[in-house]
CSV table of C-alpha atoms in Angstrom, one decimal:
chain,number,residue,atom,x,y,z
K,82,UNK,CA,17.8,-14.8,-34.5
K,83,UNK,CA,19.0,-15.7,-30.6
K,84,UNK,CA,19.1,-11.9,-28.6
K,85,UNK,CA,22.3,-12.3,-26.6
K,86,UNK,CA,22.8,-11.4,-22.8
K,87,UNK,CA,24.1,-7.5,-23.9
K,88,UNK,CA,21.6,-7.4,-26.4
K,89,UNK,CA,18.7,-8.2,-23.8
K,90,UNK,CA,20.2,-6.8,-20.7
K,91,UNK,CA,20.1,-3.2,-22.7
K,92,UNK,CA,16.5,-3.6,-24.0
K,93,UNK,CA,15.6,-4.3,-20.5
K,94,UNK,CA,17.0,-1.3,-18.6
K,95,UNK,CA,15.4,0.6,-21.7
K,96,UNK,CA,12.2,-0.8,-20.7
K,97,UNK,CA,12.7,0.2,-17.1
K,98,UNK,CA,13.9,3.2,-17.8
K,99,UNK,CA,10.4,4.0,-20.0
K,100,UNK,CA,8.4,2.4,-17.1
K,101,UNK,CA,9.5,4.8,-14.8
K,102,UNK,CA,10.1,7.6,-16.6
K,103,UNK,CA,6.1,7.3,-17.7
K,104,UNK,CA,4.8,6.4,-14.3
K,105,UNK,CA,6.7,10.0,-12.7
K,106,UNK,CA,4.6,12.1,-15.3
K,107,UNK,CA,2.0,14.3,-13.1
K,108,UNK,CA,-1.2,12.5,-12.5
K,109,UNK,CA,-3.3,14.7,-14.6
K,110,UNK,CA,-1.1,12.9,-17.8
K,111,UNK,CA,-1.0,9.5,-16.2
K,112,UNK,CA,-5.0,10.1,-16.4
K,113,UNK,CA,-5.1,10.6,-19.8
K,114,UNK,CA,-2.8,7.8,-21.0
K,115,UNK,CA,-4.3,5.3,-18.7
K,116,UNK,CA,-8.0,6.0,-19.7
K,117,UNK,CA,-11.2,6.6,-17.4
K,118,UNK,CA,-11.1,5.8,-13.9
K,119,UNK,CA,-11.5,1.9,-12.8
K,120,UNK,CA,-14.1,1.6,-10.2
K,121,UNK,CA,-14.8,-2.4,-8.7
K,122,UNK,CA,-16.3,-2.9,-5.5
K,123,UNK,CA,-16.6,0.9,-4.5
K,124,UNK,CA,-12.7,1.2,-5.1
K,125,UNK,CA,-10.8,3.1,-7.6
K,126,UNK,CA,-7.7,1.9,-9.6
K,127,UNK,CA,-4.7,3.6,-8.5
K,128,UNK,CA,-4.0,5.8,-11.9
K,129,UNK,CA,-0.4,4.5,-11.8
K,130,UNK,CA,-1.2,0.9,-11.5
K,131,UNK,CA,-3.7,1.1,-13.9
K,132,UNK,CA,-1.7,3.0,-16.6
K,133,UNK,CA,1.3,0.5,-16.1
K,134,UNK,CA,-1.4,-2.8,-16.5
K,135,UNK,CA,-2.2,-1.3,-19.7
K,136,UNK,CA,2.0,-0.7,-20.5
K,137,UNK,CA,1.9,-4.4,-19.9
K,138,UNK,CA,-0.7,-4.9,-22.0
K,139,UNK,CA,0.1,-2.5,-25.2
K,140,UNK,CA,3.7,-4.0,-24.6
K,141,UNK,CA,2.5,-7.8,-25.0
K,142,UNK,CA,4.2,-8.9,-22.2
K,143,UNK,CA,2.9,-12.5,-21.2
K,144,UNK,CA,1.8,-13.3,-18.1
K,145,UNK,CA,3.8,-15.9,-16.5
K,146,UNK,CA,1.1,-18.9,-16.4
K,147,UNK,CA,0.6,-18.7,-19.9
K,148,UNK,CA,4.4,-20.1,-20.5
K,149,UNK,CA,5.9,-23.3,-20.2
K,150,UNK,CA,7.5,-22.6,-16.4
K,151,UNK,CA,10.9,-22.1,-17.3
K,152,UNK,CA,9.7,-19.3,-19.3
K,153,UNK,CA,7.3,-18.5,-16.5
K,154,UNK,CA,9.9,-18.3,-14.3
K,155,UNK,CA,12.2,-15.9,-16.3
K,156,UNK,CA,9.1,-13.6,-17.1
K,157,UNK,CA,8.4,-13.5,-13.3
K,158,UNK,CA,12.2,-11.7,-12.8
K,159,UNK,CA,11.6,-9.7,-15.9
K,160,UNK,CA,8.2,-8.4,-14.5
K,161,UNK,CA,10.4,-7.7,-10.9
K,162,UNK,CA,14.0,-6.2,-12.5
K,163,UNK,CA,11.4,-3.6,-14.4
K,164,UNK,CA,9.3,-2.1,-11.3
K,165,UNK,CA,11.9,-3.0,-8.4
K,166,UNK,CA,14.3,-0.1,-9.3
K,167,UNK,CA,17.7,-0.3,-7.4
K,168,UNK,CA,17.3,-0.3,-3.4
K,169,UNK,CA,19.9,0.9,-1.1
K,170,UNK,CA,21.1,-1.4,1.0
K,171,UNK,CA,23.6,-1.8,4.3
K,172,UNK,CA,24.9,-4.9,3.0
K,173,UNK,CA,23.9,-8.3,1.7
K,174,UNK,CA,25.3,-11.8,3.0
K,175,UNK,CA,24.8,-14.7,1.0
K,176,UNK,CA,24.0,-18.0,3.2
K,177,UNK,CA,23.2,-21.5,3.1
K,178,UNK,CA,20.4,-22.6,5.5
K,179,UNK,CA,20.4,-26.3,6.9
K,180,UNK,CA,22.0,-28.8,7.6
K,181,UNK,CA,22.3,-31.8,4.8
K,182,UNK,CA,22.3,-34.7,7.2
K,183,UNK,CA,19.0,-33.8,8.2
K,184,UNK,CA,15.6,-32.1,6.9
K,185,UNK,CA,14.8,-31.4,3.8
K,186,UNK,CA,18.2,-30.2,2.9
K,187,UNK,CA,20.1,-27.2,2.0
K,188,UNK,CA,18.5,-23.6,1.4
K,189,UNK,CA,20.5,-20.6,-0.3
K,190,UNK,CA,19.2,-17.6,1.6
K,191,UNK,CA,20.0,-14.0,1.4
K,192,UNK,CA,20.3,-11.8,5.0
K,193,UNK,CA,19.7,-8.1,4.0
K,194,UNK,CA,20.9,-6.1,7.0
K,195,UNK,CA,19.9,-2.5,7.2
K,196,UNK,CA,22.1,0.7,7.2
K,197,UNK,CA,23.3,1.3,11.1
K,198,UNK,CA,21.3,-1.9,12.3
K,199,UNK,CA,22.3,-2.7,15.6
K,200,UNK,CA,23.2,-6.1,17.0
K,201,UNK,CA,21.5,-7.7,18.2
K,202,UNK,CA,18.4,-6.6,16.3
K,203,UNK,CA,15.0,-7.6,15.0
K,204,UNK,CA,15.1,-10.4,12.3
K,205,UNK,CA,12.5,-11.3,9.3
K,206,UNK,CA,12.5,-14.6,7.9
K,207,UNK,CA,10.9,-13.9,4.5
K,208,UNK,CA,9.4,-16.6,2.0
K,209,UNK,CA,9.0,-15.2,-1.4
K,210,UNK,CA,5.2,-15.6,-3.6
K,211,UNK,CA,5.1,-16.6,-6.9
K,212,UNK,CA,2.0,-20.0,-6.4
K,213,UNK,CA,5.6,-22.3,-5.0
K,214,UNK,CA,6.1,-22.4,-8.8
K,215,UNK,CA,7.9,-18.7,-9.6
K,216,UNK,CA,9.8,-16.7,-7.4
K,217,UNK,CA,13.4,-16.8,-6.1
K,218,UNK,CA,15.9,-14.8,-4.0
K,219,UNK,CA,16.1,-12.6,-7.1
K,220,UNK,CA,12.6,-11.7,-7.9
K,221,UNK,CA,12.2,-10.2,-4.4
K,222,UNK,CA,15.5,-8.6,-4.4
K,223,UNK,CA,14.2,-5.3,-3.9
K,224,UNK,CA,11.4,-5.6,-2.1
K,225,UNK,CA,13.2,-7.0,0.6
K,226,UNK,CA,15.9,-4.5,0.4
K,227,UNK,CA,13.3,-1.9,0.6
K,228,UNK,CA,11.7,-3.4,3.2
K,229,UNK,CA,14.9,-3.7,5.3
K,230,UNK,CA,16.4,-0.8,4.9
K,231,UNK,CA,12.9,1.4,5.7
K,232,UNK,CA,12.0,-0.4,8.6
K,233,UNK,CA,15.9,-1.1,10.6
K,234,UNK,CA,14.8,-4.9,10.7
K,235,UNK,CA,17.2,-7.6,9.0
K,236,UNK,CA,15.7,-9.4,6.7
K,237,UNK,CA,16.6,-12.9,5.9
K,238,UNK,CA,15.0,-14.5,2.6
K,239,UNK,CA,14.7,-18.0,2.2
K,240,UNK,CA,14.7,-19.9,-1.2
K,241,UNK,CA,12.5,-23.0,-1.0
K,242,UNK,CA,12.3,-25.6,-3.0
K,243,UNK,CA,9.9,-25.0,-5.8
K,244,UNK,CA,7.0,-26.8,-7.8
K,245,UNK,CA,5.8,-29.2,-9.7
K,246,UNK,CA,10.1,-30.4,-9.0
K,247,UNK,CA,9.1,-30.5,-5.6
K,248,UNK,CA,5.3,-30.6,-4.7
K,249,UNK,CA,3.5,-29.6,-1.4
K,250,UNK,CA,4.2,-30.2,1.1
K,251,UNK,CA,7.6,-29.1,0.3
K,252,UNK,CA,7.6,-25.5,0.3
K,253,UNK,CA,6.0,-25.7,3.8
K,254,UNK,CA,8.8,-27.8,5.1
K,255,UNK,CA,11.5,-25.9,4.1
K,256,UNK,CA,10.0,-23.0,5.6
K,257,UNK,CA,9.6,-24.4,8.7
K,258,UNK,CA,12.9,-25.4,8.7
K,259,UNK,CA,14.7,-22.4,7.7
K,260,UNK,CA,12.6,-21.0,10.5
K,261,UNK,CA,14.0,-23.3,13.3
K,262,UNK,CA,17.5,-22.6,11.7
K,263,UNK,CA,17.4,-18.8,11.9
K,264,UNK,CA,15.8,-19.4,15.8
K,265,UNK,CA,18.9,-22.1,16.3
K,266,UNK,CA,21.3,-19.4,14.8
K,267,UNK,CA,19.4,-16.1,15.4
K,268,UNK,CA,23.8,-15.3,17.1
K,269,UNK,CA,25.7,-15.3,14.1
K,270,UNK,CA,22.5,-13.4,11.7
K,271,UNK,CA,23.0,-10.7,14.6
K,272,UNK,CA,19.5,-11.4,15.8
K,273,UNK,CA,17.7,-10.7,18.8
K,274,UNK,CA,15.9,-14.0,19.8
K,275,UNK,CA,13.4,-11.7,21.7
K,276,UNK,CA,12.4,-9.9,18.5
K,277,UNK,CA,12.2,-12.1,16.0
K,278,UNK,CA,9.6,-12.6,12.7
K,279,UNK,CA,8.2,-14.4,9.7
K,280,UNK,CA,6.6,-12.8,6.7
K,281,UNK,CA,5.4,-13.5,3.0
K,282,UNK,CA,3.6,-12.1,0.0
K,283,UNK,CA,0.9,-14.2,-1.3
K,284,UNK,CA,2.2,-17.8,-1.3
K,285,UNK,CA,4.9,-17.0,1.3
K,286,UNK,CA,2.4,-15.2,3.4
K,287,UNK,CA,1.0,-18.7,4.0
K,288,UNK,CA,4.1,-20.3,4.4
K,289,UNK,CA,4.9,-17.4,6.8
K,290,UNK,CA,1.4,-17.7,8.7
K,291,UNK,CA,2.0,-21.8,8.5
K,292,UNK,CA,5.1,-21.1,10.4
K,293,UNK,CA,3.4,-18.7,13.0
K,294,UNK,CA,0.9,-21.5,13.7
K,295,UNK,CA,3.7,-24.4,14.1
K,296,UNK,CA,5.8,-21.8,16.4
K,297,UNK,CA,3.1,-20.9,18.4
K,298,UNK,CA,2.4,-25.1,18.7
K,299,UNK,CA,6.3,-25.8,19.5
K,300,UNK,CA,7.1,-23.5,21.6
K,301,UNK,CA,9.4,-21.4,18.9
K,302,UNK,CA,10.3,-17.8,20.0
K,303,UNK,CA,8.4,-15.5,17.7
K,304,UNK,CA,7.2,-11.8,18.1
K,305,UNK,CA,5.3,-10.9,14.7
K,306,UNK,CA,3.8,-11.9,11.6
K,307,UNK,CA,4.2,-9.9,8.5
K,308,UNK,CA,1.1,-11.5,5.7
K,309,UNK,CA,1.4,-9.7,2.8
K,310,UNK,CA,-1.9,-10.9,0.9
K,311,UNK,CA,-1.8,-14.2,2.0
K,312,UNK,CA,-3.3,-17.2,0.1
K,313,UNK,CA,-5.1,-18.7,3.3
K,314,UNK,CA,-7.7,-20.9,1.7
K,315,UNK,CA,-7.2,-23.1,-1.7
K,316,UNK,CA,-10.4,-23.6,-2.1
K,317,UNK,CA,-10.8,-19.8,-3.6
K,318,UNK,CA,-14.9,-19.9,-3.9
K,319,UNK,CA,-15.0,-15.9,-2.7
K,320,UNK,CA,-15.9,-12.5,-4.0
K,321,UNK,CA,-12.8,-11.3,-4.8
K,322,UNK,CA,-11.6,-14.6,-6.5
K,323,UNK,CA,-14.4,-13.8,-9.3
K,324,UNK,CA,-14.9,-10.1,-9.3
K,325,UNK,CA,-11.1,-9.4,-10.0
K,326,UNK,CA,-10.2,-12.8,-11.8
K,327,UNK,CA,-9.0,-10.8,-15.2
K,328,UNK,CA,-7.2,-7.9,-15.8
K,329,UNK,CA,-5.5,-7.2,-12.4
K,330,UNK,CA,-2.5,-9.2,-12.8
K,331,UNK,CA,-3.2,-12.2,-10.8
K,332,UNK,CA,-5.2,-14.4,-12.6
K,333,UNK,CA,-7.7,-17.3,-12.4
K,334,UNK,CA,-5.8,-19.4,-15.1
K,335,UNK,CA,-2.4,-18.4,-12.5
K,336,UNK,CA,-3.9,-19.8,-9.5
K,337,UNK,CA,-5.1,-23.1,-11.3
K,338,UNK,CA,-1.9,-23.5,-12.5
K,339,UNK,CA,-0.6,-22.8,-8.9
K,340,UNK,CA,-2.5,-25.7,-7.6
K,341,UNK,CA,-1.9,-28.1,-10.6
K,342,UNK,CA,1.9,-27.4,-10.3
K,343,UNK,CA,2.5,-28.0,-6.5
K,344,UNK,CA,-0.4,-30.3,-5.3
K,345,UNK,CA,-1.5,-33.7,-5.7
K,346,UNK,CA,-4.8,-34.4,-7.1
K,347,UNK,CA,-5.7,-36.3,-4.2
K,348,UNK,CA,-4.7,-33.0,-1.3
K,349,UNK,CA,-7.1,-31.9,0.5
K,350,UNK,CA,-7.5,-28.4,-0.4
K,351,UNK,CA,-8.2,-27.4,3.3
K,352,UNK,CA,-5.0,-28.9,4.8
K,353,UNK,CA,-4.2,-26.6,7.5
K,354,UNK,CA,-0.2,-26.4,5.9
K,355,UNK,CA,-1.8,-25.2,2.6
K,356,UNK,CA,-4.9,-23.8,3.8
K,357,UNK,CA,-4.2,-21.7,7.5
K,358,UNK,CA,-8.2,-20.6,6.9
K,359,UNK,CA,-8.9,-23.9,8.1
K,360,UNK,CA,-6.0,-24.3,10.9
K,361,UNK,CA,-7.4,-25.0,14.9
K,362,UNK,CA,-5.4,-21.6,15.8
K,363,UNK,CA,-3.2,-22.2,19.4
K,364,UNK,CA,-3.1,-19.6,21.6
K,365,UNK,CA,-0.4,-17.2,22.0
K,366,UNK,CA,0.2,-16.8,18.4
K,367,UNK,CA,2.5,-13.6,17.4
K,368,UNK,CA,0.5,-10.8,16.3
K,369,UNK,CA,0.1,-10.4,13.1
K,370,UNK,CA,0.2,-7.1,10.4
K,371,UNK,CA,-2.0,-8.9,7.7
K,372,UNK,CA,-2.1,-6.8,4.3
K,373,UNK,CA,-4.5,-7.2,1.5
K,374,UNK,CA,-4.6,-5.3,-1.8
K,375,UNK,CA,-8.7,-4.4,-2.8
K,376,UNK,CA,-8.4,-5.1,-6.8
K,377,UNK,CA,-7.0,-8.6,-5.6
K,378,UNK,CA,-8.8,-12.2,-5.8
K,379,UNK,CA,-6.7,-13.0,-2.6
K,380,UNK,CA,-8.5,-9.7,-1.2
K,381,UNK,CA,-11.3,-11.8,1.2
K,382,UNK,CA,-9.4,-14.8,2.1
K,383,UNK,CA,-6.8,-12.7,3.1
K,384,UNK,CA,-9.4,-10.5,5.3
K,385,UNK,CA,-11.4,-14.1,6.4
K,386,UNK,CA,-7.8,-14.8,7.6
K,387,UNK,CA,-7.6,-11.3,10.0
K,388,UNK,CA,-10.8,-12.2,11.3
K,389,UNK,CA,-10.0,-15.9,12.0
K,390,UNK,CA,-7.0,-14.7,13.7
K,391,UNK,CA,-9.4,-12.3,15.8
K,392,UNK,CA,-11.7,-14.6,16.8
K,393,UNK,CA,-8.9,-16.6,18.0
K,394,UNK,CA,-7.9,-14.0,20.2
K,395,UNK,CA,-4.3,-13.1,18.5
K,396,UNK,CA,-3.7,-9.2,18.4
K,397,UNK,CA,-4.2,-8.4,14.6
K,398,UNK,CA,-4.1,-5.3,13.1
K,399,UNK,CA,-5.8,-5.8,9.0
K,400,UNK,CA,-5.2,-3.0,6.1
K,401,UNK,CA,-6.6,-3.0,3.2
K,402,UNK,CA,-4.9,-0.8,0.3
K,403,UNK,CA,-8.1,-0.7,-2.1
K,404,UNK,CA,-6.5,1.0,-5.1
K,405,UNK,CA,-3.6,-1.5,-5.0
K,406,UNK,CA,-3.3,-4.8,-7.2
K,407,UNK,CA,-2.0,-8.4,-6.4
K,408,UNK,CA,2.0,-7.9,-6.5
K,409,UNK,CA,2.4,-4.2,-5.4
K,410,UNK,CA,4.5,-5.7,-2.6
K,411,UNK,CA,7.4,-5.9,-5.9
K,412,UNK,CA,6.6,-2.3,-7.2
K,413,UNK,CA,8.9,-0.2,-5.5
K,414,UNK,CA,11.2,1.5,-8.0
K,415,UNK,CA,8.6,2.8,-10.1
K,416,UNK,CA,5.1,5.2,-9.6
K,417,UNK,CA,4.6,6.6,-6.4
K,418,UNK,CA,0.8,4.4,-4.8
K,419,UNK,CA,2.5,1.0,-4.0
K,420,UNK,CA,5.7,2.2,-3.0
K,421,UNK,CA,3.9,4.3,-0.6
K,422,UNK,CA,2.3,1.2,0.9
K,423,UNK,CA,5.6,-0.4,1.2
K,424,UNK,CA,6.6,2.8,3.4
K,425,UNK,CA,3.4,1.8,5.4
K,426,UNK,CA,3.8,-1.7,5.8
K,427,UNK,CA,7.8,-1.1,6.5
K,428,UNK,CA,7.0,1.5,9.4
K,429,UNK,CA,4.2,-1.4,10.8
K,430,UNK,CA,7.4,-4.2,10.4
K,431,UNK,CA,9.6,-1.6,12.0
K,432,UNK,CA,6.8,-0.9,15.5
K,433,UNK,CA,5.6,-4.8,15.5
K,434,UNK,CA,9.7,-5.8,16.3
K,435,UNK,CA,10.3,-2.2,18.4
């Protein structure tokens, strides 16, 4: 029998609804549905995040990479609408980025502009994760309304064109346009051109650093970098990318799929546009607020990154949240850990643009 819209739109704010009702119980009751303690590395599993992988689990919800991607890519906004929760919001404007005569063509994008945001003000160009395969304007809805709203910076979010329909380098060249388009327009988003910045979670924190290095190259106007566990290196042969391959979300059988959906099989892994780990860093790159969650396998390419970007002499500031998993950047309606780090990394957005 086919659920209709009504029919599944009421079983998913029922599942919300259970989500977060069950994640605000005291921890001492979280503890005792969620099971003994988690330890990896020296790090402890935040009892929240742990309790709602094992909601996930007892609810047989299917990870995204184990679907056909349509279905992937509708599990992806399920997994979001359930532990984004609604965000306040200033307002919302709806735009379309480009121009079709040239480049790679026409981007929807969403500008999120804070409650009593002054103009002009800061500016984020965001790029949404999801391995260029998942992931849309709506998946990161509230994140980026969070974000936003908590740190008085506009943020505008970019849809890019997605894989295997459109395979690298795609997503990278529609980020780097969007971000010459929001530099070219930074007047009418109500931006300051002084104060402007790019930021991503996981596959859009590389496609946000790949636009920090091409700036910094072309002479683009950017103040700050925003790398929310950035994939920096394909190649993936680290600690973290074994040690937290199953059972944290992320997993390996996702990031093969990732790299079977938007590359070729002849790329080279450590192309600089895929792989910043391997980039000749210019000088007088923006600095750069990189974030990296400790029961994540992007954990030490993300923190190889930081150090790269150190060595390079870029002002860097690295924080590692080591009872977080891969994709706390979309839990902020639910539990009380990974929204707290969104407070964190909002307030660093909010002092990087000041």
């Amino acid at each position: 029998m086919q659920i209709t819209q009504p029919v599944r739109a009421a079983r998913n704010r029922l599942e919300a609804a259970l989500l977060r009702g069950t994640l605000a119980l005291p921890e001492r009751a979280q503890r005792a549905l969620a099971g003994r303690p988690v330890v990896r590395d020296g790090q402890t599993l935040a009892v929240d995040t742990q309790l709602a992988l094992r909601l996930q689990k007892l609810a047989r919800l299917a990870g995204a990479e184990t679907l056909p991607i349509p279905e992937g890519r509708r599990a992806v906004l399920h997994h979001s609408s359930l532990t984004g929760g609604r965000q306040p919001i200033g307002a919302v404007r709806r735009l379309t980025l480009g121009d079709p005569s040239t480049g790679p063509g026409r981007l929807p994008a969403r500008l999120y502009v804070p409650t009593g945001a002054t103009t002009p003000g800061p500016l984020m160009v965001f790029f949404h994760g999801g391995g260029y395969m998942y992931g849309d304007l709506d998946s990161h809805d509230a994140s980026c309304r969070f974000l936003a709203e908590r740190s008085d910076v506009r943020v505008l979010a970019v849809d890019y064109r997605l894989a295997p329909e459109a395979r690298f380098p795609a997503a990278y060249d529609d980020a780097l346009a969007a971000y010459r388009w929001a530099v070219d327009h930074a007047d009418t988003l109500g931006a300051d051109p002084a104060r402007l910045a790019v930021g991503g979670d996981s596959a859009g924190g590389c496609l946000a650093a790949g636009v920090a290095i091409a700036a910094a190259e072309q002479g683009l106007p950017l103040a700050f970098q925003l790398l929310v566990y950035p994939a920096t290196d394909a190649v993936r042969d680290t600690d973290s990318a074994a040690m937290f391959a199953e059972g944290f979300y992320l997993t390996r059988a996702f990031m093969d799929l990732a790299n079977d959906s938007y590359l070729d099989v002849d790329t080279d892994l450590k192309d600089p546009r895929l792989s910043p780990l391997y980039a000749d860093l210019p000088r007088a790159l923006a600095p750069a607020y990189v974030v990296t969650a400790g029961f994540d396998p992007l954990r030490d390419e993300g923190e190889a990154y930081a150090r790269k970007l150190a060595d390079a002499g870029t002002e860097v500031e690295l924080r590692r949240f080591p009872d977080q998993i891969h994709g706390f950047f979309n839990i902020v309606g639910v539990g009380s850990t990974a929204r707290a780090a969104m407070e964190e990394i909002a307030a660093r957005l909010s002092a990087g643009l000041a």
